[in-house]
Amino acid sequence: MTAYMIRRVVHALVVLWAAFTVTFFIMNLTPGSPLLSIIGAQNISSTPHSEIVQLNREFGFNKPILSRYWDQLWALLHGNLGIAYSTRGPVSHMLWQALPYTLELALAALLVAVVLGALIAISAYYTRRPWLRSLLLVLPPLGAGIPPFWSGLVLLEVVSFHWRLLPAAGDQGLRTLLLPAITLGLPLAAVLAQVFAEGLRNTLAEPYVQVVTAKGASRSRVHFGHAIRNASLPALTVLGVLVGAAFGGAVVVEQVFSRNGIGRVALAAVETKDIPVVQGVVVLAAGAYVIVNLLVDLVYPLVDPRIRLWGKRN
Amino acid sequence: MKHGGTLDIGLDSDPVCVDPSQTSLIASLEVGAQIVNTLLVQVPKTLATAPGLAKSWHANKSATRFSFVLRKGITFSNGQPLDASTVQNYFDKIVAMGAKAPDDHGYLIGYKKTVVTGKYSFTMEFSKPDSQLPIALTTTSLGILAPATMNASLANRCAGKDLYGTGPFVLKSYTPNTSVVEVARKSYKWGTAMGPLAAKGHTGPAYVKELDWMIEPQSGVRSGSLHSGQTQISTLIAPQDEPGLEGGGFHILSGIAGGVPVGMAPNMTGSKIMKDPVVRHAVQLAISRPAIEKTLSKSYGIPSSALSRTTIGWINLSRYLKENQKKADRLLTKDGWKKGANGIRQKNGQPLDLKLLDFYEPNVYQAAAEELRQVGIDLQLDVVPVAQFFSQFPTGNYDLVQAGFSDQDPFTLWKQFGDAALGGHNQAWLTSTTPGAAGFERFGRDLLDTTVTSQRVKFAKLGQKVLIRHNYYFPLSNIAEVFGVSNRIKAVSLSAAKYLDLYNAHF
C-alpha cells in the first residue's frame, strides 16, 4: 500500500511539474508583452521607456528566462503562485475566489451526467421493447454531438428569456446553477451513457448471467444485483476523464451563463497574457486531474474485489 | 420625481479592476464613472469644458500652470472632506503610480507639483506645456479619490476595497465575473459638480436607489436579459441586436466617441507600395464608407475626417473621403497597374496585395477588403491576438495597420500619428522626409503649447488636413457606444465621453 501510494504521489508531482514547465515556456516564449495587462494595450507605445524599464524590473522581466523559471518554480514549491498583473493581487486569492463556483458547477454537471447517463443505459437494457432500446441508444451519440455553447444559448432563450423561469446571469444559488449544470452535464451524460450501455451489453452476454438466470433470478435481480455493478467499471474509468472535460467545458459554460469561475479567469488571463494567473490555473487543473484519477483508482477495488492495487508482484 | 428602485444593467465585460485610476477598460470606467466626480466636466452637446468639483479655473497661455478653486462642502463617501490638500495628495500619488495609472500618466507628462494656495485653491505646475489637461481632467480615470483610497494598496483598490469618491453612487460590492453593486449616496448634494446639463436643478441624491451591474459577456444574453425584463439597460448592443430594440418598449441610446475613428494607417516607411501616392489615393477613393456603415448599424455613422465629429477641432473633410471607384480604377490603370486574370492588379509582375495587421473589428476591415477588391486591390487581413499585435507592430512587417482610439482631446491625433518625441504611436510610420510630416509634427507641438481654444482648434484642423489630403489615414467607421434601454427607465443620458450618466435616471 505504502509503496503504491509513494509511486502515485511521485507520479502526481511529475505531472504537476510538467504542466507548470510547459505552460511557463509557452507563455513566456510566445510573442506579446505581458506588460499589456498592466498598462493596457492602447498605452503601450506612449508609455515612456523609463517606466517600461521600471515595470520590467519590478516584475522581473529583465532577468534571463531560466532564472525566472527557477524563481517561479521555487516560489511554487513554497505555495506562492505570484501576483496577478491585472488585479495587482495574489493569484492564489483570485483562484480561491473563483474555485468554489467552478467546483459547484462541475459537481452539479457530473451529478446530472451520472444520473442521466445511468438512467439511459439501464433503461435501454432493462426494457423488453426493442424499439425503445434503439431509441434510447440513439440518444447518447446525439447528445455528445451537441456543443454546450449552442445548447446553453437555447436553454437560456427558452427557459430564461421566453418562459422567464430562471435568471440568465448573476449568483442566486440553485436558480443560477441549474441551467449551466444541465448544459455542461448533457455531453458528459452522453459519453457516460454510451460507455455504460456498452458495458451492460457485454456483461449481459456473459455466461454467468445465463447461470444466474437459469437459477431463477428475476430480471431486476439479474440487472440490479449483478450486471450493473460489473458493467460500471469502464464507466468509472471514464468518469475520471470526464472530470477533466467538466473543467474544460466550464470555460465555455461560464462564459455563456455569465458565471464566475476558473474558466472565466483562465480565458481573461490568456487573452491579456497575465502569465502568473494562467500558470496558477494550469497547476490547479492538473492537481484536480491527478487527485480525481487517484480517487478513481482507489475506488476500483471497492467495486470489483478482483482488482488489487497493491500486493506482491511476481 | 419618483425616488427609489434598483436599476439592473447588463455589462459586457468584467471590470477586472474597479479603481478608475488603474484601468483603461471601458467596463471598469463605466462602473467607476458613477462613484467619482471630476474637477471639470465636458458638456456633451458643445464639448465645452465646464466647472465640476472645481467651480473655476485658469490656465496660463503657455499651458504650464493651471489654477483651480474648489467648491466647498463636498465630502468623499468615507466622510473625508474635499479640499486643496486632498487634491494635491491625489495628483502626487497618481503621478507616482507611473504606468500603473495607465490612462492618466499620458495626460500628466511633465507634472512638477501641485501647490496649495488656500484651503480650497491650488495650482498645478508642469515643466512643459500640457494643454490637454482641462479635457483630461474631465475623464473618469482622473476622477478625484479620497486620501484613504490613495493610501490603500493598489490590489485592494482594484478589488473595490477602500475605494471612495465624491460621486452620486458608492461602491457596495464587486464580485469578479459576476456583478458590481453601487448604491445611491444619501448625503449627496453637489449635483452641480455633475455639469450644467446633468444637474438641471437636480442637486440632491440620485433618484434610483441602487445600480446592479450584471456582467454578461455574450451579446445575445445581454439583449435577451433586456427583452425579458431582467435588466433595464444593456451596454455594447451588437449591430445585429439593434433592430430588435427599436420600439416594443425599448430604445437605442448611442453616441459616437471622440477621438480617431477605426481605420487603416499605411506603413510609410516599410511598405514600398504604400509609399506610392497614387495607390494611397486609389485606396481612399475605392472605399465606400456608407457601405461599411450598412454592415454595422446607423448608430456608427460615417467618418468624415481623421478625428470623429464629437471631438473638439473636428473638420469635415468628407469631400476627400467620397467613394469614386471609377476614378480609382483610372488612376491605377494610368499608373501601370493592370488587372490580372484573378481580378487583382499587377505592375511589373508584382501583385497589388496589401497586408493589414489587425486585432479588432475584423468585420469592418473585411467590408473594406470587399470594397478594395472592386478596383483590383487585394487587402489581406492578418488578424492576430491583442498581445501578439503589440509585438508585431514595431516590426513594421505590413503594408497597413489598424488604428482607432477614443479620447476627448484633439491631441489624440498626435498620440496616434505623432512621433515618439510627442509621445505618439506613429501608426503611419511617418519620417522627417515624408511629405507634410514635418508640418504635422509642428502642429502637434503648437497644439500642446497653447490653452487658447481657437488656436487649439486651428492646429487640430491643420493636422487632420495633412493626414487626409496625403492619405496617411483611411478612416472606415466611427467608434460608437451603443446601449439598449427599456422605456421603463427615464432620463438616461450619456456623458461627453459616452459613459452612462445615471444621476437623473428614474423609473
PDB file of C-alpha atoms in Angstrom, chain B residues 232-356:
ATOM      1  CA  GLN B 232     -33.318  47.690 -17.937  1.00  0.00           C
ATOM      2  CA  ILE B 233     -30.109  48.846 -19.623  1.00  0.00           C
ATOM      3  CA  SER B 234     -27.510  46.913 -21.558  1.00  0.00           C
ATOM      4  CA  THR B 235     -24.083  48.065 -22.713  1.00  0.00           C
ATOM      5  CA  LEU B 236     -22.467  47.244 -26.062  1.00  0.00           C
ATOM      6  CA  ILE B 237     -25.510  46.205 -28.085  1.00  0.00           C
ATOM      7  CA  ALA B 238     -24.312  44.278 -31.141  1.00  0.00           C
ATOM      8  CA  PRO B 239     -25.386  45.694 -34.541  1.00  0.00           C
ATOM      9  CA  GLN B 240     -27.498  42.568 -35.213  1.00  0.00           C
ATOM     10  CA  ASP B 241     -29.406  43.100 -31.934  1.00  0.00           C
ATOM     11  CA  GLU B 242     -30.164  46.778 -32.571  1.00  0.00           C
ATOM     12  CA  PRO B 243     -33.276  46.416 -34.794  1.00  0.00           C
ATOM     13  CA  GLY B 244     -34.959  44.230 -32.135  1.00  0.00           C
ATOM     14  CA  LEU B 245     -34.556  47.016 -29.577  1.00  0.00           C
ATOM     15  CA  GLU B 246     -36.114  49.808 -31.602  1.00  0.00           C
ATOM     16  CA  GLY B 247     -39.720  50.043 -30.447  1.00  0.00           C
ATOM     17  CA  GLY B 248     -41.626  47.478 -28.409  1.00  0.00           C
ATOM     18  CA  GLY B 249     -40.834  49.121 -25.100  1.00  0.00           C
ATOM     19  CA  PHE B 250     -37.133  49.675 -25.761  1.00  0.00           C
ATOM     20  CA  HIS B 251     -34.900  52.190 -27.433  1.00  0.00           C
ATOM     21  CA  ILE B 252     -31.299  52.544 -28.516  1.00  0.00           C
ATOM     22  CA  LEU B 253     -29.151  55.164 -26.829  1.00  0.00           C
ATOM     23  CA  SER B 254     -25.947  55.662 -28.739  1.00  0.00           C
ATOM     24  CA  GLY B 255     -23.144  58.117 -29.189  1.00  0.00           C
ATOM     25  CA  ILE B 256     -20.068  58.397 -31.343  1.00  0.00           C
ATOM     26  CA  ALA B 257     -16.919  58.511 -29.262  1.00  0.00           C
ATOM     27  CA  GLY B 258     -14.451  61.371 -29.616  1.00  0.00           C
ATOM     28  CA  GLY B 259     -11.025  60.539 -30.994  1.00  0.00           C
ATOM     29  CA  VAL B 260      -9.681  58.765 -34.052  1.00  0.00           C
ATOM     30  CA  PRO B 261     -12.236  56.640 -35.977  1.00  0.00           C
ATOM     31  CA  VAL B 262     -11.464  52.991 -36.707  1.00  0.00           C
ATOM     32  CA  GLY B 263      -9.409  52.794 -39.878  1.00  0.00           C
ATOM     33  CA  MET B 264      -6.152  51.826 -41.551  1.00  0.00           C
ATOM     34  CA  ALA B 265      -2.808  53.615 -41.492  1.00  0.00           C
ATOM     35  CA  PRO B 266      -0.336  52.981 -44.330  1.00  0.00           C
ATOM     36  CA  ASN B 267       3.218  51.987 -43.445  1.00  0.00           C
ATOM     37  CA  MET B 268       5.077  54.949 -44.953  1.00  0.00           C
ATOM     38  CA  THR B 269       8.486  53.523 -44.064  1.00  0.00           C
ATOM     39  CA  GLY B 270       8.424  49.763 -44.676  1.00  0.00           C
ATOM     40  CA  SER B 271       5.872  49.344 -47.459  1.00  0.00           C
ATOM     41  CA  LYS B 272       7.037  50.193 -50.957  1.00  0.00           C
ATOM     42  CA  ILE B 273       3.502  50.006 -52.373  1.00  0.00           C
ATOM     43  CA  MET B 274       2.066  52.334 -49.732  1.00  0.00           C
ATOM     44  CA  LYS B 275       4.720  54.961 -50.372  1.00  0.00           C
ATOM     45  CA  ASP B 276       3.201  55.359 -53.866  1.00  0.00           C
ATOM     46  CA  PRO B 277       0.806  58.325 -53.543  1.00  0.00           C
ATOM     47  CA  VAL B 278      -1.310  57.060 -56.455  1.00  0.00           C
ATOM     48  CA  VAL B 279      -2.022  53.752 -54.722  1.00  0.00           C
ATOM     49  CA  ARG B 280      -2.892  55.523 -51.457  1.00  0.00           C
ATOM     50  CA  HIS B 281      -5.230  57.862 -53.287  1.00  0.00           C
ATOM     51  CA  ALA B 282      -6.872  54.915 -55.054  1.00  0.00           C
ATOM     52  CA  VAL B 283      -7.358  53.112 -51.716  1.00  0.00           C
ATOM     53  CA  GLN B 284      -9.038  56.191 -50.242  1.00  0.00           C
ATOM     54  CA  LEU B 285     -11.333  56.537 -53.288  1.00  0.00           C
ATOM     55  CA  ALA B 286     -12.216  52.851 -53.526  1.00  0.00           C
ATOM     56  CA  ILE B 287     -13.788  52.639 -50.070  1.00  0.00           C
ATOM     57  CA  SER B 288     -17.494  53.343 -49.712  1.00  0.00           C
ATOM     58  CA  ARG B 289     -17.991  54.340 -46.077  1.00  0.00           C
ATOM     59  CA  PRO B 290     -21.811  54.148 -46.311  1.00  0.00           C
ATOM     60  CA  ALA B 291     -21.425  50.508 -47.447  1.00  0.00           C
ATOM     61  CA  ILE B 292     -19.332  49.802 -44.339  1.00  0.00           C
ATOM     62  CA  GLU B 293     -21.898  51.545 -42.132  1.00  0.00           C
ATOM     63  CA  LYS B 294     -24.550  49.215 -43.583  1.00  0.00           C
ATOM     64  CA  THR B 295     -22.646  46.186 -42.283  1.00  0.00           C
ATOM     65  CA  LEU B 296     -22.842  47.739 -38.787  1.00  0.00           C
ATOM     66  CA  SER B 297     -25.787  49.983 -37.941  1.00  0.00           C
ATOM     67  CA  LYS B 298     -26.758  53.605 -38.259  1.00  0.00           C
ATOM     68  CA  SER B 299     -25.506  54.247 -34.710  1.00  0.00           C
ATOM     69  CA  TYR B 300     -21.996  54.224 -36.161  1.00  0.00           C
ATOM     70  CA  GLY B 301     -22.485  56.972 -38.739  1.00  0.00           C
ATOM     71  CA  ILE B 302     -19.955  57.769 -41.434  1.00  0.00           C
ATOM     72  CA  PRO B 303     -16.492  59.090 -40.512  1.00  0.00           C
ATOM     73  CA  SER B 304     -15.579  62.357 -42.178  1.00  0.00           C
ATOM     74  CA  SER B 305     -12.019  63.024 -41.018  1.00  0.00           C
ATOM     75  CA  ALA B 306      -9.133  61.622 -39.000  1.00  0.00           C
ATOM     76  CA  LEU B 307     -10.982  62.810 -35.881  1.00  0.00           C
ATOM     77  CA  SER B 308     -14.611  61.971 -35.189  1.00  0.00           C
ATOM     78  CA  ARG B 309     -17.166  64.770 -35.260  1.00  0.00           C
ATOM     79  CA  THR B 310     -17.596  64.567 -31.481  1.00  0.00           C
ATOM     80  CA  THR B 311     -14.021  65.744 -30.916  1.00  0.00           C
ATOM     81  CA  ILE B 312     -13.048  69.382 -30.392  1.00  0.00           C
ATOM     82  CA  GLY B 313     -11.370  70.721 -33.528  1.00  0.00           C
ATOM     83  CA  TRP B 314     -13.023  68.265 -35.910  1.00  0.00           C
ATOM     84  CA  ILE B 315     -13.151  69.442 -39.512  1.00  0.00           C
ATOM     85  CA  ASN B 316     -15.424  67.985 -42.156  1.00  0.00           C
ATOM     86  CA  LEU B 317     -13.176  66.510 -44.842  1.00  0.00           C
ATOM     87  CA  SER B 318     -15.776  64.173 -46.302  1.00  0.00           C
ATOM     88  CA  ARG B 319     -15.157  65.556 -49.790  1.00  0.00           C
ATOM     89  CA  TYR B 320     -11.832  63.710 -49.742  1.00  0.00           C
ATOM     90  CA  LEU B 321     -13.459  60.552 -48.440  1.00  0.00           C
ATOM     91  CA  LYS B 322     -16.206  60.070 -51.032  1.00  0.00           C
ATOM     92  CA  GLU B 323     -16.202  56.790 -52.855  1.00  0.00           C
ATOM     93  CA  ASN B 324     -15.231  57.084 -56.523  1.00  0.00           C
ATOM     94  CA  GLN B 325     -14.225  53.654 -57.743  1.00  0.00           C
ATOM     95  CA  LYS B 326     -14.179  54.756 -61.385  1.00  0.00           C
ATOM     96  CA  LYS B 327     -11.560  57.369 -60.607  1.00  0.00           C
ATOM     97  CA  ALA B 328      -9.606  54.841 -58.517  1.00  0.00           C
ATOM     98  CA  ASP B 329      -9.650  52.441 -61.471  1.00  0.00           C
ATOM     99  CA  ARG B 330      -8.480  55.161 -63.816  1.00  0.00           C
ATOM    100  CA  LEU B 331      -5.660  56.300 -61.516  1.00  0.00           C
ATOM    101  CA  LEU B 332      -4.342  52.770 -61.028  1.00  0.00           C
ATOM    102  CA  THR B 333      -4.516  51.881 -64.732  1.00  0.00           C
ATOM    103  CA  LYS B 334      -2.694  55.089 -65.639  1.00  0.00           C
ATOM    104  CA  ASP B 335      -0.051  54.290 -63.026  1.00  0.00           C
ATOM    105  CA  GLY B 336       0.644  50.964 -64.764  1.00  0.00           C
ATOM    106  CA  TRP B 337      -1.344  48.615 -62.501  1.00  0.00           C
ATOM    107  CA  LYS B 338      -3.075  46.162 -64.888  1.00  0.00           C
ATOM    108  CA  LYS B 339      -5.855  43.789 -63.846  1.00  0.00           C
ATOM    109  CA  GLY B 340      -4.800  40.113 -63.976  1.00  0.00           C
ATOM    110  CA  ALA B 341      -6.954  37.057 -64.641  1.00  0.00           C
ATOM    111  CA  ASN B 342      -7.961  36.830 -60.976  1.00  0.00           C
ATOM    112  CA  GLY B 343      -9.143  40.447 -60.992  1.00  0.00           C
ATOM    113  CA  ILE B 344      -6.161  41.658 -58.920  1.00  0.00           C
ATOM    114  CA  ARG B 345      -3.953  44.318 -60.451  1.00  0.00           C
ATOM    115  CA  GLN B 346      -0.251  43.835 -61.179  1.00  0.00           C
ATOM    116  CA  LYS B 347       2.663  46.024 -62.125  1.00  0.00           C
ATOM    117  CA  ASN B 348       5.967  44.557 -63.376  1.00  0.00           C
ATOM    118  CA  GLY B 349       4.865  41.144 -62.076  1.00  0.00           C
ATOM    119  CA  GLN B 350       4.110  42.461 -58.592  1.00  0.00           C
ATOM    120  CA  PRO B 351       0.506  41.931 -57.498  1.00  0.00           C
ATOM    121  CA  LEU B 352      -1.351  44.761 -55.741  1.00  0.00           C
ATOM    122  CA  ASP B 353      -1.868  42.915 -52.479  1.00  0.00           C
ATOM    123  CA  LEU B 354      -1.726  44.717 -49.170  1.00  0.00           C
ATOM    124  CA  LYS B 355      -1.209  43.080 -45.785  1.00  0.00           C
ATOM    125  CA  LEU B 356      -3.162  44.618 -42.900  1.00  0.00           C
TER     126      LEU B 356
END
